[in-house]
Amino acid sequence: MVYDYVITLKKPDYRFVDQVSQLLYVFAVVAFGYFFYVYQSKGIAYIVVMAAILIVWLIKMKQKRNNDNAFFRLGLLFGAIGWVIGPEQNVWMALLYAIAALLEKQVKFPQEIGFTKEEIAFNSFPKKKVDWSELNNVVIKDGLITIDYKDNKLVQKEIDEPVSLGIEIEFNDFCKTRLSEERERCFL
């Protein structure tokens, strides 16, 4: 779908998500180290997976220190592989690690709000769409977008980049026009 306006919201702090991912790294490395100790003759796969996780972890921590977006999903996928290739073959743990890798990508996806004449779409997980008839007002002012719902719910989010005054006025006029058209349609 082509949107008339797409507003990118400021990134939240992903510290908790990163900590959970790293905790899963630690758990996998410790577990695989133990399994290698127990199955020394057949457990060489655990050493390879542990090394892969540790290398990815070091690279991601360097990215994080440089204020880059660090995605820990590759190490989680290595952990998922490690849970199924060694002698233990724990499919449930592999599934847990694979789901964690997939969810991390969804959680860290840039939050955007798309506006068309028909609806407002949030690219959150799960996807959310709002009809203009559900809203009282939508406005951008001072780097914030405010969405006022008819059910007294108010959403205010900080916008990622500064919006010029001309675009702010254009967007607010677009929203005002859509809301007044929707009100007129409801009264007919």
XYZ file of C-alpha atoms in Angstrom, residues 10-166:
157
model
C 11.871 7.699 17.848
C 13.480 4.383 18.741
C 12.785 3.165 22.249
C 15.514 1.795 24.485
C 16.071 -1.848 23.577
C 18.257 -2.553 26.606
C 15.875 -5.159 28.086
C 15.571 -7.044 24.776
C 19.359 -7.012 24.391
C 19.821 -8.284 27.945
C 17.419 -11.180 27.366
C 19.247 -12.107 24.148
C 22.615 -12.006 25.908
C 21.267 -14.058 28.801
C 20.226 -16.688 26.257
C 23.770 -16.515 24.841
C 25.249 -17.168 28.301
C 22.866 -20.053 28.947
C 23.686 -21.658 25.572
C 27.448 -21.282 26.012
C 27.373 -22.739 29.540
C 25.061 -25.603 28.517
C 27.092 -26.415 25.400
C 30.313 -26.313 27.447
C 28.813 -28.827 29.871
C 27.565 -31.043 27.026
C 31.020 -30.990 25.427
C 32.504 -32.061 28.753
C 30.003 -34.933 29.043
C 30.154 -36.040 25.361
C 33.798 -35.308 24.544
C 34.033 -37.806 21.706
C 30.775 -36.758 19.980
C 30.417 -33.209 21.240
C 32.759 -31.327 18.898
C 29.694 -29.642 17.333
C 29.123 -27.897 20.664
C 32.575 -26.285 20.540
C 31.913 -24.995 17.013
C 28.547 -23.538 17.999
C 29.979 -22.014 21.188
C 32.732 -20.337 19.161
C 30.198 -19.013 16.652
C 28.010 -17.576 19.431
C 30.992 -15.944 21.151
C 32.266 -14.408 17.888
C 28.832 -13.004 17.070
C 28.510 -11.722 20.629
C 31.821 -9.848 20.431
C 30.898 -8.301 17.078
C 27.471 -7.205 18.347
C 28.897 -5.712 21.532
C 31.341 -3.678 19.423
C 28.433 -2.466 17.284
C 26.509 -1.553 20.405
C 29.454 0.440 21.780
C 29.562 2.366 18.485
C 25.850 3.218 18.958
C 24.862 1.053 15.996
C 21.747 -1.072 16.022
C 22.913 -4.451 17.358
C 20.763 -7.426 16.427
C 21.583 -10.538 18.447
C 19.426 -12.881 16.352
C 22.332 -14.517 14.486
C 23.806 -15.823 17.740
C 20.356 -16.994 18.821
C 20.027 -18.919 15.559
C 23.435 -20.504 16.179
C 22.132 -21.448 19.626
C 19.038 -23.026 18.046
C 21.276 -25.055 15.728
C 23.450 -26.119 18.666
C 20.448 -27.459 20.538
C 19.556 -29.863 17.696
C 22.908 -30.969 16.184
C 24.631 -32.346 19.254
C 23.959 -35.560 21.160
C 21.370 -33.890 23.424
C 19.082 -32.880 20.505
C 16.684 -30.740 22.508
C 14.119 -29.617 19.934
C 12.133 -27.528 22.443
C 15.142 -25.407 23.351
C 15.996 -25.029 19.652
C 12.456 -23.828 19.029
C 12.705 -21.363 21.922
C 15.943 -19.900 20.529
C 14.535 -19.702 16.984
C 11.403 -17.907 18.234
C 13.540 -15.506 20.275
C 15.583 -14.707 17.142
C 12.444 -14.016 15.106
C 10.828 -11.912 17.831
C 13.945 -9.800 18.315
C 13.738 -8.681 14.700
C 10.070 -7.763 15.063
C 10.596 -5.912 18.337
C 13.485 -3.838 16.964
C 11.820 -3.004 13.658
C 11.531 0.815 13.266
C 8.144 1.984 14.471
C 6.261 3.812 11.750
C 2.755 5.115 11.277
C 1.382 5.258 7.739
C -1.466 7.591 6.813
C -3.789 7.187 3.825
C -7.190 8.652 3.061
C -8.779 5.363 4.156
C -6.866 4.426 7.305
C -3.908 4.780 9.635
C -1.578 1.761 9.838
C 0.914 1.023 12.616
C 3.751 -1.356 11.672
C 3.839 -2.779 15.165
C 3.761 -6.465 16.038
C 1.004 -7.459 15.420
C 0.020 -5.013 12.660
C -2.643 -2.543 13.677
C -4.964 -0.473 11.488
C -7.210 2.340 12.628
C -10.083 3.837 10.682
C -10.431 7.616 10.617
C -13.941 7.237 12.109
C -12.328 6.041 15.369
C -10.447 9.321 15.878
C -11.155 12.802 17.195
C -7.880 14.389 16.159
C -4.387 13.740 14.788
C -1.731 16.436 14.973
C 2.029 16.927 14.820
C 3.422 19.671 17.033
C 6.835 20.270 18.591
C 8.274 16.937 17.439
C 5.373 14.909 18.839
C 2.543 13.150 17.067
C -0.683 13.057 19.021
C -3.510 10.689 18.137
C -6.763 11.304 20.016
C -9.213 8.397 19.842
C -12.967 8.757 20.348
C -12.826 6.247 23.223
C -10.751 8.766 25.261
C -7.469 7.025 24.488
C -4.650 9.456 23.771
C -1.370 8.391 22.152
C 1.618 10.721 22.065
C 4.890 9.611 20.525
C 8.131 11.412 19.806
C 9.062 11.647 16.117
C 12.496 10.396 15.038
C 13.579 13.412 12.975
C 12.573 17.074 13.127
C 9.655 17.984 10.876
C 9.772 21.264 8.962
C 7.017 23.763 9.647
C 5.712 23.437 6.074
